[in-house]
């Protein structure tokens, strides 16, 4: 089955706006169960694209698009996509409330599964713990924990200092992202990948420049409106009644093994806990999908195999 696609879309993804959010929906039947998928702070709702450049492209094989589910993903408020930037930074609780309100506005009363990586996992934990909004029936938390690690909070504070002391906002973004990259990858990968620290420095600075090139001034709001929230949040796992699948990465410094194991131990209904060995650290949630896609598929309710064929818009 080939669905018509919108003017500028590469897949059958439909975009919409609700309560300041831009969202992307890969729709099956209009009444099909909803799966929410949210990525890290630099994510947009466009998870997959025909040319392979979607934010979480490797999840495409796991989920979408199938006729019997609707996959919904939001651009973050203050993020690099098309959602609004709030007048002032929101806390994680406020972000979560805004999300669940937007889902309610879309007529979603229950979410069959919330699949969240990194920031998206933190939001999923909050959404599942809150007593209002759509019911979350299953939650997959990938590379996230119920509170921030002290080291990652410290390094985010340094990112703020870099922004404040840089010669220009652009330079601030490059340096802050470069430092952030140290928290996204592991010491082992740097050891294997680079001949010396100059090569590694070139790589992380290139990542900062890449973020700036792609997103311009919006890249700045990542640091002013999103990352600060991550230094100060806590969710009580005991308030989460739905089954949770926890996926962690052995070399992750944002959600280190000790914290992820603590989350697993505190959850009333941990369906399964998977700790993946990888040199990619926190980026394991993007780079190591092949290592967890089977357990994730098993955790999420069965999807029919009648995949919708992707097509470019002929207009
Ligand atoms: C709490 C939270 O939510 S935090 C989570 C936030 N997570 C993120 O924002 C993701 C961060 N990670 C990234 O951005 C990574 O680059 C990923 C995951 C997107 C891709 O990882 P990989 O596939 O391993 O690619 P890699 O890190 O090598 O980067 C590739 C790019 O860097 C460039 N690059 C790689 N090495 C070098 C180098 N030594 N010098 C210059 N450029 C380099 C490549 O040319 C390529 O650029 P292009 O995409 O413009 O062609």
Coordinates of C-alpha atoms and ligand atoms in Angstrom, one line a residue:
X1 CA 0.0 0.0 0.0
X2 CA 1.4 3.4 -0.9
X3 CA 0.2 6.4 0.9
X4 CA 0.2 9.9 -0.6
X5 CA 2.8 12.1 1.1
X6 CA 2.9 15.8 1.8
X7 CA 4.7 18.4 -0.3
X8 CA 8.0 18.4 1.5
X9 CA 8.0 15.1 3.1
X10 CA 10.2 12.2 2.3
X11 CA 8.1 9.5 3.9
X12 CA 4.4 9.2 4.5
X13 CA 4.9 11.2 7.7
X14 CA 2.2 13.7 8.4
X15 CA 3.2 16.9 10.2
X16 CA 0.9 18.9 12.4
X17 CA 1.0 21.5 15.2
X18 CA -0.7 21.3 18.6
X19 CA -0.1 23.6 21.6
X20 CA 3.1 25.0 20.2
X21 CA 4.5 21.6 19.3
X22 CA 5.3 20.4 15.8
X23 CA 4.7 16.7 15.7
X24 CA 5.2 14.0 13.1
X25 CA 2.8 11.1 12.8
X26 CA 3.3 8.0 10.7
X27 CA -0.3 7.1 10.6
X28 CA -1.8 3.7 10.3
X29 CA -5.6 3.6 10.8
X30 CA -6.9 6.7 12.5
X31 CA -8.0 4.6 15.4
X32 CA -4.9 2.6 15.6
X33 CA -3.0 2.3 19.0
X34 CA -0.5 5.1 19.5
X35 CA 3.3 4.6 20.1
X36 CA 5.2 7.7 21.2
X37 CA 8.9 7.8 20.3
X38 CA 11.1 10.6 21.6
X39 CA 14.8 10.9 21.1
X40 CA 17.6 13.0 22.8
X41 CA 17.8 16.7 23.2
X42 CA 18.9 17.3 19.6
X43 CA 16.1 15.2 18.2
X44 CA 13.3 16.3 16.0
X45 CA 10.1 14.4 15.5
X46 CA 11.2 13.3 12.1
X47 CA 12.5 9.9 13.2
X48 CA 13.0 8.4 9.8
X49 CA 13.3 9.7 6.3
X50 CA 13.5 8.1 2.9
X51 CA 17.0 9.2 2.3
X52 CA 18.1 7.6 5.6
X53 CA 18.8 10.9 7.4
X54 CA 16.1 10.6 10.1
X55 CA 17.0 11.4 13.7
X56 CA 16.5 7.8 14.9
X57 CA 16.5 6.2 11.5
X58 CA 17.6 2.8 12.8
X59 CA 14.4 2.4 14.7
X60 CA 12.5 2.4 11.4
X61 CA 13.0 -1.4 11.0
X62 CA 11.5 -1.9 14.5
X63 CA 8.4 0.2 14.2
X64 CA 7.3 2.0 11.3
X65 CA 5.2 2.6 9.4
X66 CA 2.7 -0.1 10.0
X67 CA -1.0 0.0 9.4
X68 CA -1.9 -1.0 12.8
X69 CA -0.1 1.7 14.8
X70 CA 0.3 5.4 14.8
X71 CA 3.8 6.5 15.6
X72 CA 3.8 10.0 17.0
X73 CA 6.9 12.0 17.8
X74 CA 7.2 15.7 18.8
X75 CA 9.9 18.3 18.2
X76 CA 11.0 19.5 21.6
X77 CA 9.9 22.9 22.9
X78 CA 13.0 25.0 22.5
X79 CA 14.7 22.3 20.5
X80 CA 16.1 22.3 17.0
X81 CA 12.9 21.4 15.2
X82 CA 9.8 23.4 14.5
X83 CA 8.2 23.6 17.9
X84 CA 7.9 26.9 19.8
X85 CA 10.6 28.1 22.1
X86 CA 9.1 28.8 25.5
X87 CA 9.6 32.3 26.9
X88 CA 11.6 30.8 29.7
X89 CA 13.2 27.4 30.2
X90 CA 10.8 24.7 31.4
X91 CA 11.5 22.1 34.0
X92 CA 11.3 18.4 33.0
X93 CA 8.0 18.2 34.8
X94 CA 6.7 21.2 32.8
X95 CA 8.0 19.7 29.5
X96 CA 6.2 16.5 30.4
X97 CA 2.9 18.3 31.2
X98 CA 3.1 20.2 27.9
X99 CA 3.6 16.9 26.1
X100 CA 0.8 15.0 27.7
X101 CA -1.5 18.0 27.2
X102 CA -0.6 18.0 23.5
X103 CA -1.3 14.3 23.3
X104 CA -4.7 14.8 25.0
X105 CA -5.4 17.6 22.5
X106 CA -4.7 15.1 19.7
X107 CA -7.4 12.9 21.2
X108 CA -4.9 10.3 22.6
X109 CA -6.3 8.8 25.7
X110 CA -3.8 6.0 26.1
X111 CA -0.3 5.4 24.7
X112 CA 0.3 1.8 24.0
X113 CA 4.0 2.3 24.3
X114 CA 6.3 5.2 25.0
X115 CA 9.7 4.6 23.7
X116 CA 12.2 7.2 24.9
X117 CA 15.9 7.5 24.4
X118 CA 17.9 9.9 26.6
X119 CA 15.8 13.0 27.2
X120 CA 12.9 11.2 25.7
X121 CA 13.3 8.4 28.3
X122 CA 13.4 10.9 31.1
X123 CA 10.1 12.4 29.8
X124 CA 8.7 8.9 29.5
X125 CA 9.5 8.2 33.1
X126 CA 7.8 11.5 34.2
X127 CA 4.8 10.8 31.9
X128 CA 4.3 7.3 33.3
X129 CA 4.6 8.5 36.9
X130 CA 2.2 11.4 36.6
X131 CA -1.4 10.7 37.7
X132 CA -3.1 12.6 34.8
X133 CA -3.0 12.8 31.1
X134 CA -3.0 9.8 28.7
X135 CA -2.4 6.4 30.3
X136 CA 1.0 5.0 29.4
X137 CA 0.6 1.3 29.0
X138 CA 4.2 0.4 28.5
X139 CA 7.4 2.3 28.7
X140 CA 10.8 1.6 27.2
X141 CA 13.5 3.7 28.8
X142 CA 16.7 3.6 26.7
X143 CA 19.8 5.4 28.0
X144 CA 18.0 7.3 30.8
X145 CA 17.5 7.2 34.5
X146 CA 15.2 8.6 37.2
X147 CA 17.7 11.3 38.1
X148 CA 20.8 12.9 36.5
X149 CA 24.3 11.6 37.1
X150 CA 26.4 14.1 39.0
X151 CA 29.2 14.0 36.5
X152 CA 26.8 14.7 33.6
X153 CA 25.2 17.5 35.5
X154 CA 28.6 19.0 36.2
X155 CA 29.6 18.8 32.6
X156 CA 26.3 20.5 31.6
X157 CA 27.1 23.3 34.0
X158 CA 30.5 23.7 32.3
X159 CA 28.6 23.9 29.0
X160 CA 26.6 26.8 30.4
X161 CA 29.9 28.5 31.5
X162 CA 31.3 28.1 28.0
X163 CA 28.2 29.8 26.5
X164 CA 28.5 32.6 29.0
X165 CA 32.2 33.2 28.4
X166 CA 32.4 32.6 24.7
X167 CA 33.2 35.5 22.4
X168 CA 30.0 35.0 20.5
X169 CA 26.8 32.8 20.8
X170 CA 28.0 30.8 17.8
X171 CA 31.4 30.1 19.4
X172 CA 29.5 29.2 22.6
X173 CA 27.4 26.6 20.8
X174 CA 30.4 25.0 19.1
X175 CA 32.3 24.7 22.4
X176 CA 29.3 23.6 24.4
X177 CA 28.4 20.9 21.9
X178 CA 32.1 19.8 21.7
X179 CA 32.2 19.3 25.4
X180 CA 28.8 17.5 25.3
X181 CA 30.2 15.1 22.8
X182 CA 32.6 13.9 25.5
X183 CA 29.6 12.9 27.5
X184 CA 27.9 11.1 24.6
X185 CA 30.8 8.8 23.7
X186 CA 33.1 6.7 25.8
X187 CA 36.8 6.8 26.8
X188 CA 37.2 3.4 25.1
X189 CA 35.9 4.7 21.8
X190 CA 38.2 7.7 21.9
X191 CA 41.1 5.4 22.6
X192 CA 40.2 3.1 19.7
X193 CA 39.3 5.8 17.2
X194 CA 41.8 8.6 17.5
X195 CA 45.6 8.6 17.3
X196 CA 45.9 11.5 19.8
X197 CA 44.0 14.2 21.6
X198 CA 44.4 16.7 18.7
X199 CA 42.5 14.3 16.4
X200 CA 39.8 13.9 19.1
X201 CA 39.6 17.6 19.5
X202 CA 39.1 18.1 15.8
X203 CA 36.3 15.6 15.9
X204 CA 34.4 17.1 18.8
X205 CA 34.8 20.7 17.5
X206 CA 33.6 19.4 14.1
X207 CA 30.5 18.1 15.8
X208 CA 29.9 21.5 17.4
X209 CA 30.2 23.2 14.0
X210 CA 27.9 20.6 12.4
X211 CA 25.2 21.4 15.0
X212 CA 25.6 25.1 14.4
X213 CA 25.6 24.7 10.6
X214 CA 22.5 22.6 10.7
X215 CA 20.4 24.5 13.1
X216 CA 21.8 28.1 13.3
X217 CA 20.4 30.1 16.2
X218 CA 18.1 27.3 17.2
X219 CA 21.2 25.4 18.3
X220 CA 21.6 28.0 21.1
X221 CA 18.2 27.2 22.6
X222 CA 19.3 23.6 23.1
X223 CA 21.6 24.9 25.8
X224 CA 19.5 27.7 27.1
X225 CA 16.1 26.0 27.1
X226 CA 16.6 22.2 27.2
X227 CA 19.8 21.0 28.8
X228 CA 19.4 23.1 32.0
X229 CA 16.2 21.1 32.9
X230 CA 18.3 17.9 32.9
X231 CA 20.4 19.1 35.8
X232 CA 17.5 19.1 38.1
X233 CA 14.9 16.4 37.9
X234 CA 13.9 13.4 39.9
X235 CA 11.1 10.9 39.3
X236 CA 10.0 8.4 41.9
X237 CA 10.1 5.0 40.0
X238 CA 7.7 3.6 42.6
X239 CA 4.9 5.8 41.1
X240 CA 5.2 4.0 37.8
X241 CA 2.7 1.2 37.6
X242 CA 3.0 0.1 33.9
X243 CA 5.6 -2.5 32.8
X244 CA 8.9 -0.9 32.0
X245 CA 11.7 -2.1 29.8
X246 CA 15.1 -0.6 30.8
X247 CA 18.0 -0.6 28.4
X248 CA 21.3 0.8 29.4
X249 CA 24.8 1.0 28.0
X250 CA 27.8 -0.1 30.0
X251 CA 29.9 2.9 29.0
X252 CA 27.2 5.6 29.3
X253 CA 28.2 8.5 31.5
X254 CA 24.9 10.4 31.1
X255 CA 22.9 7.4 32.5
X256 CA 25.6 5.3 34.1
X257 CA 25.1 1.7 34.9
X258 CA 24.8 2.3 38.7
X259 CA 21.9 4.7 38.2
X260 CA 20.2 2.6 35.6
X261 CA 20.4 -0.5 37.9
X262 CA 19.0 1.6 40.7
X263 CA 16.1 2.5 38.4
X264 CA 15.5 -1.1 37.6
X265 CA 15.5 -2.1 41.3
X266 CA 13.0 0.7 42.3
X267 CA 10.5 0.0 39.5
X268 CA 7.5 -1.9 40.8
X269 CA 7.1 -3.7 37.4
X270 CA 10.4 -3.9 35.5
X271 CA 9.6 -6.1 32.5
X272 CA 13.2 -6.6 31.6
X273 CA 16.6 -4.9 32.0
X274 CA 19.2 -5.1 29.3
X275 CA 22.8 -3.7 29.8
X276 CA 24.6 -3.5 26.4
X277 CA 28.3 -3.5 26.1
X278 CA 29.4 -0.9 23.6
X279 CA 32.2 1.6 23.1
X280 CA 29.6 4.2 22.0
X281 CA 28.6 5.2 25.5
X282 CA 25.4 7.3 25.7
X283 CA 25.2 7.3 21.9
X284 CA 24.6 3.6 22.2
X285 CA 20.9 4.3 22.1
X286 CA 21.3 5.5 18.5
X287 CA 24.3 3.4 17.4
X288 CA 23.4 0.0 19.0
X289 CA 19.8 -0.4 18.0
X290 CA 20.6 -3.8 16.4
X291 CA 21.6 -5.0 19.9
X292 CA 18.2 -4.2 21.5
X293 CA 15.7 -4.2 18.7
X294 CA 14.6 -7.8 19.3
X295 CA 13.9 -7.4 23.0
X296 CA 12.2 -4.0 22.2
X297 CA 10.1 -5.6 19.5
X298 CA 9.2 -8.4 22.0
X299 CA 8.2 -5.8 24.7
X300 CA 5.9 -3.7 22.4
X301 CA 2.6 -5.3 21.4
X302 CA 2.8 -7.3 18.1
X303 CA 2.7 -5.2 15.0
X304 CA 1.3 -6.5 11.8
X305 CA 3.9 -6.9 9.1
X306 CA 1.9 -5.0 6.5
X307 CA 4.4 -2.2 6.2
X308 CA 3.4 0.9 4.3
X309 CA 5.7 1.5 1.4
X310 CA 7.7 4.7 1.5
X311 CA 7.4 7.0 -1.4
X312 CA 8.6 10.4 -2.4
X313 CA 6.1 13.0 -3.0
X314 CA 5.5 13.3 -6.8
X315 CA 4.4 16.9 -6.4
Ligands
LIG1 C1 20.1 13.9 27.7 C2 20.2 13.9 26.1 O1 19.2 13.9 25.5 S1 21.7 13.9 25.4 C3 21.5 13.0 23.9 C4 21.8 13.9 22.8 N1 22.4 13.0 21.8 C5 22.7 13.6 20.7 O2 22.5 14.8 20.5 C6 23.5 12.7 19.7 C7 24.9 13.1 19.8 N2 25.7 12.2 18.8 C8 25.9 12.6 17.5 O3 25.5 13.7 17.1 C9 26.6 11.6 16.6 O4 27.4 12.3 15.7 C10 25.5 10.7 15.9 C11 24.9 9.7 16.9 C12 24.5 11.5 15.2 C13 26.2 10.0 14.7 O5 27.3 9.2 15.2 P1 28.3 8.5 14.2 O6 27.5 7.7 13.2 O7 29.3 7.7 15.0 O8 29.0 9.6 13.5 P2 30.2 10.5 14.0 O9 30.1 10.8 15.4 O10 31.5 9.9 13.5 O11 29.9 11.9 13.2 C14 29.8 11.9 11.8 C15 30.1 13.3 11.3 O12 31.3 13.8 12.0 C16 32.3 14.1 11.0 N3 33.6 13.7 11.5 C17 33.9 12.5 12.0 N4 35.2 12.5 12.4 C18 35.7 13.7 12.2 C19 36.9 14.3 12.4 N5 38.0 13.7 13.0 N6 37.1 15.6 12.1 C20 36.1 16.3 11.5 N7 34.8 15.7 11.2 C21 34.6 14.5 11.6 C22 31.9 13.2 9.8 O13 32.3 13.8 8.6 C23 30.3 13.3 9.9 O14 29.9 14.6 9.4 P3 28.5 14.7 8.4 O15 27.4 13.9 9.1 O16 28.3 16.2 8.3 O17 28.9 14.1 7.2

